PDB file of C-alpha atoms and ligand atoms in Angstrom:
ATOM      1  CA  UNK A   1     -21.266  -9.147  13.694  1.00  0.00           C
ATOM      2  CA  UNK A   2     -20.437  -5.775  12.101  1.00  0.00           C
ATOM      3  CA  UNK A   3     -18.339  -5.898   8.964  1.00  0.00           C
ATOM      4  CA  UNK A   4     -14.593  -5.342   9.430  1.00  0.00           C
ATOM      5  CA  UNK A   5     -12.673  -2.456   7.901  1.00  0.00           C
ATOM      6  CA  UNK A   6      -9.828  -2.436   5.400  1.00  0.00           C
ATOM      7  CA  UNK A   7      -7.001  -0.059   6.280  1.00  0.00           C
ATOM      8  CA  UNK A   8      -4.144   0.172   3.783  1.00  0.00           C
ATOM      9  CA  UNK A   9      -0.623   1.455   4.417  1.00  0.00           C
ATOM     10  CA  UNK A  10       1.027   3.141   1.485  1.00  0.00           C
ATOM     11  CA  UNK A  11       4.255   4.977   0.779  1.00  0.00           C
ATOM     12  CA  UNK A  12       7.645   4.586  -0.826  1.00  0.00           C
ATOM     13  CA  UNK A  13      10.372   2.055  -0.131  1.00  0.00           C
ATOM     14  CA  UNK A  14      11.523   2.189   3.489  1.00  0.00           C
ATOM     15  CA  UNK A  15       8.710   4.524   4.574  1.00  0.00           C
ATOM     16  CA  UNK A  16       7.942   2.233   7.522  1.00  0.00           C
ATOM     17  CA  UNK A  17       4.899   0.339   6.226  1.00  0.00           C
ATOM     18  CA  UNK A  18       6.008  -3.035   7.628  1.00  0.00           C
ATOM     19  CA  UNK A  19       7.043  -1.421  10.925  1.00  0.00           C
ATOM     20  CA  UNK A  20       3.766   0.439  11.302  1.00  0.00           C
ATOM     21  CA  UNK A  21       1.509  -2.408  10.279  1.00  0.00           C
ATOM     22  CA  UNK A  22       2.837  -4.431  13.213  1.00  0.00           C
ATOM     23  CA  UNK A  23       2.406  -1.532  15.650  1.00  0.00           C
ATOM     24  CA  UNK A  24      -1.078  -0.612  14.418  1.00  0.00           C
ATOM     25  CA  UNK A  25      -2.184  -4.259  14.465  1.00  0.00           C
ATOM     26  CA  UNK A  26      -1.112  -4.499  18.104  1.00  0.00           C
ATOM     27  CA  UNK A  27      -2.792  -1.185  18.995  1.00  0.00           C
ATOM     28  CA  UNK A  28      -6.084  -2.271  17.403  1.00  0.00           C
ATOM     29  CA  UNK A  29      -5.873  -5.685  19.109  1.00  0.00           C
ATOM     30  CA  UNK A  30      -5.444  -3.898  22.421  1.00  0.00           C
ATOM     31  CA  UNK A  31      -8.811  -2.236  21.758  1.00  0.00           C
ATOM     32  CA  UNK A  32     -10.419  -5.633  21.312  1.00  0.00           C
ATOM     33  CA  UNK A  33     -10.480  -5.609  17.511  1.00  0.00           C
ATOM     34  CA  UNK A  34      -9.664  -8.798  15.589  1.00  0.00           C
ATOM     35  CA  UNK A  35      -7.000  -7.883  13.029  1.00  0.00           C
ATOM     36  CA  UNK A  36      -5.347  -9.703  10.181  1.00  0.00           C
ATOM     37  CA  UNK A  37      -2.318  -8.277   8.387  1.00  0.00           C
ATOM     38  CA  UNK A  38      -1.510  -8.897   4.762  1.00  0.00           C
ATOM     39  CA  UNK A  39       0.521  -7.422   1.928  1.00  0.00           C
ATOM     40  CA  UNK A  40       0.582  -6.629  -1.762  1.00  0.00           C
ATOM     41  CA  UNK A  41       1.542  -7.817  -4.180  1.00  0.00           C
ATOM     42  CA  UNK A  42       0.557 -11.062  -2.445  1.00  0.00           C
ATOM     43  CA  UNK A  43      -1.832 -12.167   0.260  1.00  0.00           C
ATOM     44  CA  UNK A  44      -2.829 -15.521  -1.294  1.00  0.00           C
ATOM     45  CA  UNK A  45      -0.520 -18.332  -2.470  1.00  0.00           C
ATOM     46  CA  UNK A  46      -1.240 -17.517  -6.128  1.00  0.00           C
ATOM     47  CA  UNK A  47      -0.823 -13.770  -5.609  1.00  0.00           C
ATOM     48  CA  UNK A  48       2.483 -14.432  -3.809  1.00  0.00           C
ATOM     49  CA  UNK A  49       3.631 -16.280  -6.954  1.00  0.00           C
ATOM     50  CA  UNK A  50       2.778 -13.167  -8.982  1.00  0.00           C
ATOM     51  CA  UNK A  51       4.699 -11.112  -6.389  1.00  0.00           C
ATOM     52  CA  UNK A  52       7.800 -13.136  -7.177  1.00  0.00           C
ATOM     53  CA  UNK A  53       7.434 -12.384 -10.889  1.00  0.00           C
ATOM     54  CA  UNK A  54       7.065  -8.660 -10.213  1.00  0.00           C
ATOM     55  CA  UNK A  55       9.708  -8.118  -7.530  1.00  0.00           C
ATOM     56  CA  UNK A  56      12.459 -10.681  -8.043  1.00  0.00           C
ATOM     57  CA  UNK A  57      13.582  -9.534 -11.460  1.00  0.00           C
ATOM     58  CA  UNK A  58      15.412  -6.538 -12.770  1.00  0.00           C
ATOM     59  CA  UNK A  59      13.493  -3.336 -13.579  1.00  0.00           C
ATOM     60  CA  UNK A  60      12.235  -3.423 -17.158  1.00  0.00           C
ATOM     61  CA  UNK A  61      11.631  -7.199 -17.257  1.00  0.00           C
ATOM     62  CA  UNK A  62       7.971  -6.463 -17.969  1.00  0.00           C
ATOM     63  CA  UNK A  63       6.373  -3.752 -20.033  1.00  0.00           C
ATOM     64  CA  UNK A  64       4.710  -1.319 -17.600  1.00  0.00           C
ATOM     65  CA  UNK A  65       1.141  -2.144 -18.690  1.00  0.00           C
ATOM     66  CA  UNK A  66       1.935  -5.837 -18.178  1.00  0.00           C
ATOM     67  CA  UNK A  67       3.182  -4.930 -14.692  1.00  0.00           C
ATOM     68  CA  UNK A  68      -0.025  -3.070 -13.889  1.00  0.00           C
ATOM     69  CA  UNK A  69      -2.096  -6.023 -15.160  1.00  0.00           C
ATOM     70  CA  UNK A  70      -0.128  -8.450 -12.984  1.00  0.00           C
ATOM     71  CA  UNK A  71      -0.608  -6.220  -9.934  1.00  0.00           C
ATOM     72  CA  UNK A  72      -4.339  -6.091 -10.550  1.00  0.00           C
ATOM     73  CA  UNK A  73      -4.559  -9.850 -11.261  1.00  0.00           C
ATOM     74  CA  UNK A  74      -2.900 -10.478  -7.893  1.00  0.00           C
ATOM     75  CA  UNK A  75      -5.130  -7.865  -6.212  1.00  0.00           C
ATOM     76  CA  UNK A  76      -8.345  -9.451  -7.485  1.00  0.00           C
ATOM     77  CA  UNK A  77      -7.302 -12.803  -5.986  1.00  0.00           C
ATOM     78  CA  UNK A  78      -6.215 -11.112  -2.739  1.00  0.00           C
ATOM     79  CA  UNK A  79      -9.499  -9.255  -2.422  1.00  0.00           C
ATOM     80  CA  UNK A  80     -11.753 -12.232  -3.206  1.00  0.00           C
ATOM     81  CA  UNK A  81      -9.881 -14.923  -1.297  1.00  0.00           C
ATOM     82  CA  UNK A  82      -8.414 -13.083   1.685  1.00  0.00           C
ATOM     83  CA  UNK A  83      -9.720  -9.558   2.276  1.00  0.00           C
ATOM     84  CA  UNK A  84     -13.479  -9.878   1.657  1.00  0.00           C
ATOM     85  CA  UNK A  85     -13.909 -13.122   3.652  1.00  0.00           C
ATOM     86  CA  UNK A  86     -12.076 -11.524   6.615  1.00  0.00           C
ATOM     87  CA  UNK A  87     -14.187  -8.350   6.460  1.00  0.00           C
ATOM     88  CA  UNK A  88     -17.353 -10.439   6.299  1.00  0.00           C
ATOM     89  CA  UNK A  89     -16.448 -12.251   9.505  1.00  0.00           C
ATOM     90  CA  UNK A  90     -15.856  -8.923  11.269  1.00  0.00           C
ATOM     91  CA  UNK A  91     -12.054  -8.949  11.160  1.00  0.00           C
ATOM     92  CA  UNK A  92     -10.215  -5.720  10.381  1.00  0.00           C
ATOM     93  CA  UNK A  93      -7.620  -6.064   7.639  1.00  0.00           C
ATOM     94  CA  UNK A  94      -4.371  -4.093   7.536  1.00  0.00           C
ATOM     95  CA  UNK A  95      -2.687  -4.323   4.143  1.00  0.00           C
ATOM     96  CA  UNK A  96       0.900  -3.318   3.408  1.00  0.00           C
ATOM     97  CA  UNK A  97       0.179  -1.631   0.037  1.00  0.00           C
ATOM     98  CA  UNK A  98      -2.980  -1.852  -2.105  1.00  0.00           C
ATOM     99  CA  UNK A  99      -4.373  -0.095  -5.191  1.00  0.00           C
ATOM    100  CA  UNK A 100      -2.787   3.304  -4.482  1.00  0.00           C
ATOM    101  CA  UNK A 101       0.619   1.717  -5.030  1.00  0.00           C
ATOM    102  CA  UNK A 102      -0.309   0.746  -8.588  1.00  0.00           C
ATOM    103  CA  UNK A 103      -1.570   4.269  -9.211  1.00  0.00           C
ATOM    104  CA  UNK A 104       1.580   5.812  -7.697  1.00  0.00           C
ATOM    105  CA  UNK A 105       4.148   3.444  -9.273  1.00  0.00           C
ATOM    106  CA  UNK A 106       2.640   2.621 -12.675  1.00  0.00           C
ATOM    107  CA  UNK A 107       0.289   5.589 -13.051  1.00  0.00           C
ATOM    108  CA  UNK A 108       2.617   8.373 -11.880  1.00  0.00           C
ATOM    109  CA  UNK A 109       6.071   6.776 -11.596  1.00  0.00           C
ATOM    110  CA  UNK A 110       6.049   4.937 -14.926  1.00  0.00           C
ATOM    111  CA  UNK A 111       3.775   7.517 -16.551  1.00  0.00           C
ATOM    112  CA  UNK A 112       0.799   5.338 -17.549  1.00  0.00           C
ATOM    113  CA  UNK A 113      -1.520   8.020 -16.211  1.00  0.00           C
ATOM    114  CA  UNK A 114      -4.547   7.978 -13.942  1.00  0.00           C
ATOM    115  CA  UNK A 115      -7.155   6.976 -16.525  1.00  0.00           C
ATOM    116  CA  UNK A 116      -5.475   3.721 -17.523  1.00  0.00           C
ATOM    117  CA  UNK A 117      -5.041   2.659 -13.883  1.00  0.00           C
ATOM    118  CA  UNK A 118      -8.621   3.665 -13.049  1.00  0.00           C
ATOM    119  CA  UNK A 119      -9.817   1.515 -15.964  1.00  0.00           C
ATOM    120  CA  UNK A 120      -7.836  -1.524 -14.756  1.00  0.00           C
ATOM    121  CA  UNK A 121      -9.133  -0.958 -11.236  1.00  0.00           C
ATOM    122  CA  UNK A 122     -12.687  -0.941 -12.486  1.00  0.00           C
ATOM    123  CA  UNK A 123     -12.223  -4.147 -14.513  1.00  0.00           C
ATOM    124  CA  UNK A 124     -10.422  -6.025 -11.735  1.00  0.00           C
ATOM    125  CA  UNK A 125     -12.180  -4.903  -8.545  1.00  0.00           C
ATOM    126  CA  UNK A 126     -15.000  -2.585  -9.597  1.00  0.00           C
ATOM    127  CA  UNK A 127     -15.676   0.302  -7.216  1.00  0.00           C
ATOM    128  CA  UNK A 128     -14.005  -1.344  -4.210  1.00  0.00           C
ATOM    129  CA  UNK A 129     -11.801   1.022  -2.161  1.00  0.00           C
ATOM    130  CA  UNK A 130     -10.187   0.691   1.262  1.00  0.00           C
ATOM    131  CA  UNK A 131     -12.117   2.221   4.179  1.00  0.00           C
ATOM    132  CA  UNK A 132      -9.031   4.210   5.046  1.00  0.00           C
ATOM    133  CA  UNK A 133      -5.487   4.677   3.758  1.00  0.00           C
ATOM    134  CA  UNK A 134      -2.447   5.876   5.692  1.00  0.00           C
ATOM    135  CA  UNK A 135       0.195   7.323   3.387  1.00  0.00           C
ATOM    136  CA  UNK A 136       3.649   7.375   4.978  1.00  0.00           C
ATOM    137  CA  UNK A 137       5.466  10.253   3.360  1.00  0.00           C
ATOM    138  CA  UNK A 138       9.216  10.622   2.972  1.00  0.00           C
ATOM    139  CA  UNK A 139      11.514  11.999   0.271  1.00  0.00           C
ATOM    140  CA  UNK A 140      13.313   9.771  -2.231  1.00  0.00           C
ATOM    141  CA  UNK A 141      16.620  10.716  -0.518  1.00  0.00           C
ATOM    142  CA  UNK A 142      15.350   9.617   2.873  1.00  0.00           C
ATOM    143  CA  UNK A 143      14.032   6.416   1.327  1.00  0.00           C
ATOM    144  CA  UNK A 144      17.448   5.692  -0.239  1.00  0.00           C
ATOM    145  CA  UNK A 145      19.180   6.246   3.101  1.00  0.00           C
ATOM    146  CA  UNK A 146      16.862   3.768   4.831  1.00  0.00           C
ATOM    147  CA  UNK A 147      17.338   1.133   2.118  1.00  0.00           C
ATOM    148  CA  UNK A 148      21.093   1.482   2.498  1.00  0.00           C
ATOM    149  CA  UNK A 149      20.698   1.162   6.286  1.00  0.00           C
ATOM    150  CA  UNK A 150      18.588  -1.986   5.881  1.00  0.00           C
ATOM    151  CA  UNK A 151      21.292  -3.573   3.742  1.00  0.00           C
ATOM    152  CA  UNK A 152      19.091  -6.274   2.128  1.00  0.00           C
ATOM    153  CA  UNK A 153      19.015  -7.112  -1.583  1.00  0.00           C
ATOM    154  CA  UNK A 154      16.871  -4.668  -3.534  1.00  0.00           C
ATOM    155  CA  UNK A 155      13.702  -5.685  -5.345  1.00  0.00           C
ATOM    156  CA  UNK A 156      12.916  -4.507  -8.898  1.00  0.00           C
ATOM    157  CA  UNK A 157      11.225  -1.292  -7.695  1.00  0.00           C
ATOM    158  CA  UNK A 158      13.927  -0.488  -5.157  1.00  0.00           C
ATOM    159  CA  UNK A 159      16.464  -0.549  -8.011  1.00  0.00           C
ATOM    160  CA  UNK A 160      14.698   2.283  -9.892  1.00  0.00           C
ATOM    161  CA  UNK A 161      16.243   5.754  -9.889  1.00  0.00           C
ATOM    162  CA  UNK A 162      15.526   8.782  -7.751  1.00  0.00           C
ATOM    163  CA  UNK A 163      13.484  10.575 -10.457  1.00  0.00           C
ATOM    164  CA  UNK A 164      11.089   7.605 -10.558  1.00  0.00           C
ATOM    165  CA  UNK A 165      10.745   7.644  -6.773  1.00  0.00           C
ATOM    166  CA  UNK A 166      10.179  11.418  -6.789  1.00  0.00           C
ATOM    167  CA  UNK A 167       7.228  10.867  -9.152  1.00  0.00           C
ATOM    168  CA  UNK A 168       5.907   8.075  -6.923  1.00  0.00           C
ATOM    169  CA  UNK A 169       6.031  10.356  -3.892  1.00  0.00           C
ATOM    170  CA  UNK A 170       4.272  13.172  -5.754  1.00  0.00           C
ATOM    171  CA  UNK A 171       1.716  10.594  -6.925  1.00  0.00           C
ATOM    172  CA  UNK A 172       0.884   9.462  -3.394  1.00  0.00           C
ATOM    173  CA  UNK A 173       0.491  13.095  -2.301  1.00  0.00           C
ATOM    174  CA  UNK A 174      -1.779  13.810  -5.269  1.00  0.00           C
ATOM    175  CA  UNK A 175      -3.921  10.754  -4.466  1.00  0.00           C
ATOM    176  CA  UNK A 176      -4.261  12.034  -0.882  1.00  0.00           C
ATOM    177  CA  UNK A 177      -5.205  15.502  -2.112  1.00  0.00           C
ATOM    178  CA  UNK A 178      -7.912  14.059  -4.371  1.00  0.00           C
ATOM    179  CA  UNK A 179      -9.384  11.735  -1.736  1.00  0.00           C
ATOM    180  CA  UNK A 180      -9.004  13.501   1.607  1.00  0.00           C
ATOM    181  CA  UNK A 181     -11.855  11.567   3.228  1.00  0.00           C
ATOM    182  CA  UNK A 182     -10.116   8.245   2.645  1.00  0.00           C
ATOM    183  CA  UNK A 183      -6.451   9.188   2.875  1.00  0.00           C
ATOM    184  CA  UNK A 184      -4.328  10.606   5.663  1.00  0.00           C
ATOM    185  CA  UNK A 185      -0.701  11.596   5.117  1.00  0.00           C
ATOM    186  CA  UNK A 186       1.700  11.014   8.010  1.00  0.00           C
ATOM    187  CA  UNK A 187       5.280  12.346   8.119  1.00  0.00           C
ATOM    188  CA  UNK A 188       7.285   9.101   7.952  1.00  0.00           C
ATOM    189  CA  UNK A 189      10.433  10.792   9.294  1.00  0.00           C
ATOM    190  CA  UNK A 190       8.948  11.187  12.783  1.00  0.00           C
ATOM    191  CA  UNK A 191      10.113   8.666  15.399  1.00  0.00           C
ATOM    192  CA  UNK A 192       8.368   5.291  14.985  1.00  0.00           C
ATOM    193  CA  UNK A 193       6.110   5.732  18.021  1.00  0.00           C
ATOM    194  CA  UNK A 194       5.015   9.185  16.836  1.00  0.00           C
ATOM    195  CA  UNK A 195       4.101   7.794  13.404  1.00  0.00           C
ATOM    196  CA  UNK A 196       2.071   5.041  15.076  1.00  0.00           C
ATOM    197  CA  UNK A 197       0.306   7.571  17.332  1.00  0.00           C
ATOM    198  CA  UNK A 198      -0.585   9.868  14.418  1.00  0.00           C
ATOM    199  CA  UNK A 199      -1.882   6.986  12.300  1.00  0.00           C
ATOM    200  CA  UNK A 200      -3.845   5.484  15.206  1.00  0.00           C
ATOM    201  CA  UNK A 201      -5.438   8.817  16.057  1.00  0.00           C
ATOM    202  CA  UNK A 202      -6.522   9.266  12.435  1.00  0.00           C
ATOM    203  CA  UNK A 203      -7.997   5.734  12.389  1.00  0.00           C
ATOM    204  CA  UNK A 204      -9.882   6.385  15.618  1.00  0.00           C
ATOM    205  CA  UNK A 205     -11.195   9.747  14.354  1.00  0.00           C
ATOM    206  CA  UNK A 206     -12.338   8.496  10.987  1.00  0.00           C
ATOM    207  CA  UNK A 207     -13.469   4.936  11.583  1.00  0.00           C
ATOM    208  CA  UNK A 208     -14.415   5.049  15.248  1.00  0.00           C
ATOM    209  CA  UNK A 209     -13.190   2.323  17.629  1.00  0.00           C
ATOM    210  CA  UNK A 210     -14.947   0.375  20.364  1.00  0.00           C
TER     211      UNK A 210
HETATM  212  N1  LIG B 301       9.917   6.285  11.923  1.00  0.00           N
HETATM  213  C1  LIG B 301      11.106   5.749  11.605  1.00  0.00           C
HETATM  214  N2  LIG B 301      12.253   6.413  11.834  1.00  0.00           N
HETATM  215  C2  LIG B 301      13.444   5.872  11.499  1.00  0.00           C
HETATM  216  N3  LIG B 301      13.612   4.670  10.927  1.00  0.00           N
HETATM  217  C3  LIG B 301      12.507   3.954  10.668  1.00  0.00           C
HETATM  218  C4  LIG B 301      11.204   4.442  10.997  1.00  0.00           C
HETATM  219  N4  LIG B 301      10.297   3.512  10.607  1.00  0.00           N
HETATM  220  C5  LIG B 301      10.992   2.496  10.063  1.00  0.00           C
HETATM  221  N5  LIG B 301      12.318   2.754  10.112  1.00  0.00           N
HETATM  222  C6  LIG B 301      13.413   1.903   9.599  1.00  0.00           C
HETATM  223  O1  LIG B 301      13.429   2.083   8.179  1.00  0.00           O
HETATM  224  C7  LIG B 301      13.651   0.827   7.539  1.00  0.00           C
HETATM  225  C8  LIG B 301      12.471   0.517   6.631  1.00  0.00           C
HETATM  226  O2  LIG B 301      11.299   0.290   7.414  1.00  0.00           O
HETATM  227  P1  LIG B 301      10.157  -0.707   6.907  1.00  0.00           P
HETATM  228  O3  LIG B 301       9.092  -0.747   7.936  1.00  0.00           O
HETATM  229  O4  LIG B 301      10.773  -1.997   6.473  1.00  0.00           O
HETATM  230  O5  LIG B 301       9.639   0.111   5.615  1.00  0.00           O
HETATM  231  P2  LIG B 301       8.753  -0.372   4.385  1.00  0.00           P
HETATM  232  O6  LIG B 301       8.024  -1.605   4.813  1.00  0.00           O
HETATM  233  O7  LIG B 301       7.839   0.794   4.138  1.00  0.00           O
HETATM  234  O8  LIG B 301       9.698  -0.580   3.245  1.00  0.00           O
HETATM  235  C9  LIG B 301      13.848  -0.204   8.639  1.00  0.00           C
HETATM  236  O9  LIG B 301      15.241  -0.342   8.857  1.00  0.00           O
HETATM  237  C10 LIG B 301      13.150   0.420   9.837  1.00  0.00           C
HETATM  238  O10 LIG B 301      13.696  -0.013  11.050  1.00  0.00           O
HETATM  239 MG1  LIG B 302       7.990  -3.474   3.955  1.00  0.00          MG
END
């Protein structure tokens, strides 16, 4: 049984990660691939508890290094208990956010910088990286409009201001520029089906499908 692949979906609030993970999971299933979908922070019962700590509060509840540590603590559990066992049994894993979110939000958004996040990454999960990352790109304005349209309560990150979200967006684009073999940027303002098609085509090109 060949090892599965980890594909991560990244991007700002309301970029369409949850929407696209469902569509891409179905498209991969239709090609005969076993898929499991998961999310960060979260993906194990313990990591979901950490998710609650990070997202339920007000912004500023935790110092930003503490936040980054909690994200990586949750990620280590997620990787060891959920992602790696699935990959080993040949299942493909689609994750709604992964390490690039910590780099974009804490590294660029909160200003901790790349080196500190790289160091935490190395301590928590070594050299592990996703096989491929789809970055759904939209402006902070467009993100705001979608959050207003969705009308749900906002989590701690969704309550942060536009300048923070501008830095997060620039961070994701910089990550993609630095790692073009792993990352593909898709215009998140295209119609849903066009976003799915662009992401699926990139997955097929880069990872190959049966
Ligand atoms: N391509 C798109 N065009 C317009 N609206 C979209 C698109 N993709 C998602 N949406 C809408 O934007 C909102 C946020 O989408 P969602 O998938 O929950 O984003 P995320 O998980 O990245 O926060 C939802 O109301 C969803 O229906
Ligand atoms: Mg979502």
